[in-house]
Short mmCIF file of C-alpha atoms in Angstrom, two decimals:
data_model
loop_
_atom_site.label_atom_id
_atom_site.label_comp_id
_atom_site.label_asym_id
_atom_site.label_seq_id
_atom_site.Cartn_x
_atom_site.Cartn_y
_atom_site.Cartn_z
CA UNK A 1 -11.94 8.24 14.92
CA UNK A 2 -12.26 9.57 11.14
CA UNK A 3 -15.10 12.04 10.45
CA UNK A 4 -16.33 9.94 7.71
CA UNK A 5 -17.53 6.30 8.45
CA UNK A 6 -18.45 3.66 5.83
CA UNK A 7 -21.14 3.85 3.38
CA UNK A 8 -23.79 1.60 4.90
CA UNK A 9 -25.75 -0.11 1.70
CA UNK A 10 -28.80 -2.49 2.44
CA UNK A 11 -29.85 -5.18 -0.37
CA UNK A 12 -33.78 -5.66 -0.60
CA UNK A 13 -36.16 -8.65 -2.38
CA UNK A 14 -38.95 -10.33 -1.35
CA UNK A 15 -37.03 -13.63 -0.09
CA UNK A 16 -33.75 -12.40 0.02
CA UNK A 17 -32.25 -15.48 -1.14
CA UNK A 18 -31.44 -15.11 -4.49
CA UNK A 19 -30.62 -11.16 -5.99
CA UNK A 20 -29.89 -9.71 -2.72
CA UNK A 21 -27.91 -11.86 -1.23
CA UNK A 22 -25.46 -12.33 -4.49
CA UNK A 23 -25.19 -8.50 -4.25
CA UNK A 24 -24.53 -8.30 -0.80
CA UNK A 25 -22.04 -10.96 -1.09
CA UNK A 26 -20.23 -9.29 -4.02
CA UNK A 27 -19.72 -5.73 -2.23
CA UNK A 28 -18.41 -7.75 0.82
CA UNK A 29 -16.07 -9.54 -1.31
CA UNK A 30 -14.70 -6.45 -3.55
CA UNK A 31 -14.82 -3.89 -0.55
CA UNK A 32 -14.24 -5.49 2.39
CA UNK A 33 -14.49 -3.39 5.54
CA UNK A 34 -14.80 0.17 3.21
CA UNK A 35 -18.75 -0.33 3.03
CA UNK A 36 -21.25 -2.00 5.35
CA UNK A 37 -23.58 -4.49 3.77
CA UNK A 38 -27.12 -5.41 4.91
CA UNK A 39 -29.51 -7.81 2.79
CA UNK A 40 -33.01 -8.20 3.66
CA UNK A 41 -36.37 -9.43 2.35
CA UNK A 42 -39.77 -8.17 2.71
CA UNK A 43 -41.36 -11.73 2.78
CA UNK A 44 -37.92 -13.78 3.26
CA UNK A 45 -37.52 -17.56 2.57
CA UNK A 46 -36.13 -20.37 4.72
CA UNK A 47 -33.17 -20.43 2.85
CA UNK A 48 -30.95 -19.29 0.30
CA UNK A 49 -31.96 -20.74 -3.39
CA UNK A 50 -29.70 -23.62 -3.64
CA UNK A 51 -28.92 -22.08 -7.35
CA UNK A 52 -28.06 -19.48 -5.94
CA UNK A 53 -25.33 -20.47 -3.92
CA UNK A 54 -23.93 -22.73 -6.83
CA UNK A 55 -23.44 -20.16 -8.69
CA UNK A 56 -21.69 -17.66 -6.18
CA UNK A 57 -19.12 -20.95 -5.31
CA UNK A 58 -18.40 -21.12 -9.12
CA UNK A 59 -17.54 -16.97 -8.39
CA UNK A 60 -15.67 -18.03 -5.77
CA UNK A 61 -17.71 -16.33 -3.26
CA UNK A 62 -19.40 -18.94 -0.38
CA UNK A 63 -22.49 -18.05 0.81
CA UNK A 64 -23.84 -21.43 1.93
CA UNK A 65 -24.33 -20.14 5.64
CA UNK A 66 -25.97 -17.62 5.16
CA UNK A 67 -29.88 -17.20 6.36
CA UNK A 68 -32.69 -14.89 4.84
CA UNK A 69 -33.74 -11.93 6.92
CA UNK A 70 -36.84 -9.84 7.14
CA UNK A 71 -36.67 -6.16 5.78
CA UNK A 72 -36.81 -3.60 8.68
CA UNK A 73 -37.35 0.13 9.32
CA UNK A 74 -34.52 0.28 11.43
CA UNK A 75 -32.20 -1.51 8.41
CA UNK A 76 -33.29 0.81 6.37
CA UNK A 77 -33.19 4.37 8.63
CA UNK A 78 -29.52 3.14 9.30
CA UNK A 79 -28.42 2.76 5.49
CA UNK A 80 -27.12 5.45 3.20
CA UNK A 81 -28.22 3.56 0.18
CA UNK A 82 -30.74 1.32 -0.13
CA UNK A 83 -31.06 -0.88 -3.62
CA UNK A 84 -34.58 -2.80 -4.21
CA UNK A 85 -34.64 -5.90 -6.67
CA UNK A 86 -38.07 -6.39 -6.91
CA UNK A 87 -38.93 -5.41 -3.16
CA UNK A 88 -42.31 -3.54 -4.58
CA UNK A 89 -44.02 -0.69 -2.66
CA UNK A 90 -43.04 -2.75 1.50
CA UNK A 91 -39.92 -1.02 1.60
CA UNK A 92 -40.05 2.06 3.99
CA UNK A 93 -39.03 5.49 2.03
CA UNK A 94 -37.30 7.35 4.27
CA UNK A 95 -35.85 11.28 3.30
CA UNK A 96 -31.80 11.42 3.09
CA UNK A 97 -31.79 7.95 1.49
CA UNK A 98 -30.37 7.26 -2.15
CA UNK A 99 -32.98 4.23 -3.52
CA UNK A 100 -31.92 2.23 -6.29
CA UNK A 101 -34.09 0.11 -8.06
CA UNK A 102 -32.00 -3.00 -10.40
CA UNK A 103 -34.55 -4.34 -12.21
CA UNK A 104 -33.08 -7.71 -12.30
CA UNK A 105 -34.82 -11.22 -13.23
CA UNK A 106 -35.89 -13.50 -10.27
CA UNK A 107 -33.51 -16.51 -9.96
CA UNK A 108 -36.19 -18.28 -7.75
CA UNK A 109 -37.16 -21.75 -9.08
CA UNK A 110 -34.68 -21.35 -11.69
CA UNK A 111 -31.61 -23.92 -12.15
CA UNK A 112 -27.66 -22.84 -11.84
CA UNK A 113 -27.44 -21.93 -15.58
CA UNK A 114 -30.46 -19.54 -15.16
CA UNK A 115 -28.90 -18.13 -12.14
CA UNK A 116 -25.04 -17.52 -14.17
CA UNK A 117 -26.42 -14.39 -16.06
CA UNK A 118 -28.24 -13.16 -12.99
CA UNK A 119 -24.94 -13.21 -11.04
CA UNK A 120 -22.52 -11.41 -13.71
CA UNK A 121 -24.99 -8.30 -13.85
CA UNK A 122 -24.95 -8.28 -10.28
CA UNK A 123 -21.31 -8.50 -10.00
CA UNK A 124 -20.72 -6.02 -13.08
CA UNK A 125 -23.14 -3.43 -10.62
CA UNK A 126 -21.55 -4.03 -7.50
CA UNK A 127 -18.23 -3.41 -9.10
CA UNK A 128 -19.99 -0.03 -10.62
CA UNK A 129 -21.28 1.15 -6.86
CA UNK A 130 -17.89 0.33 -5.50
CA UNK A 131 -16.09 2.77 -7.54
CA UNK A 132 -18.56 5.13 -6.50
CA UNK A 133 -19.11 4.84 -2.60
CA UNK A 134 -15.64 4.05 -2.08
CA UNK A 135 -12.56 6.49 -1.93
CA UNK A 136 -9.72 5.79 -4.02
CA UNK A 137 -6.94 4.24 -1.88
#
């Protein structure tokens, strides 16, 4: 077994079904098993924003299965890094954790071409964090 597991990085917004779950689908998709990707909300939705998933399938990326989960303690006492989109003061602070906040706009209510924007500054992020979590191959 190596002495240094994957980066675990957890995805927080209130619904979790628009901001955190493109991001969490974008580190899956560019790292693959290197990192280990949670998404949660602190007042999650029924579903993923329609948008939302529209504009991930026009990335390439499917995400139509996925469900919105509720934020907690233990997702975020098992994560390295933990990145808030909007989550406000309900996510737990714990010490040893690297918090992010992206200060990104809520796709919620918003149509596909509002969403587009969203998407490519999560993607250009994710693609930022991966080159730093990840080793070089």
């Amino acid at each position: 077994m190596p002495d240094t597991a994957a980066p675990s990085v957890l995805f927080v917004c209130v619904h979790n079904a628009g901001r955190s779950q493109m991001a969490a689908a974008f580190l899956t998709h560019l790292a693959g098993d290197r990192v280990q990707v949670r998404s949660a909300g602190s007042a999650p939705a029924d579903t993923v924003n329609p948008a939302v998933v529209e504009a991930m399938a026009e990335a390439g990326i499917d995400i139509a299965a996925e469900v919105p989960k509720v934020l907690t303690t233990e997702a975020v006492q098992v994560s390295d890094v933990v990145i808030t989109m909007g989550c406000g003061d309900t996510c737990p602070v714990f010490p040893g954790k690297r918090y992010l906040d992206w200060q990104l706009p809520d796709p919620a209510g918003q149509g596909v071409e509002a969403v587009r924007p969203i998407r490519d500054e999560i993607e250009q992020r994710i693609r930022d964090l991966v080159e730093e979590i990840t080793p070089a191959n």
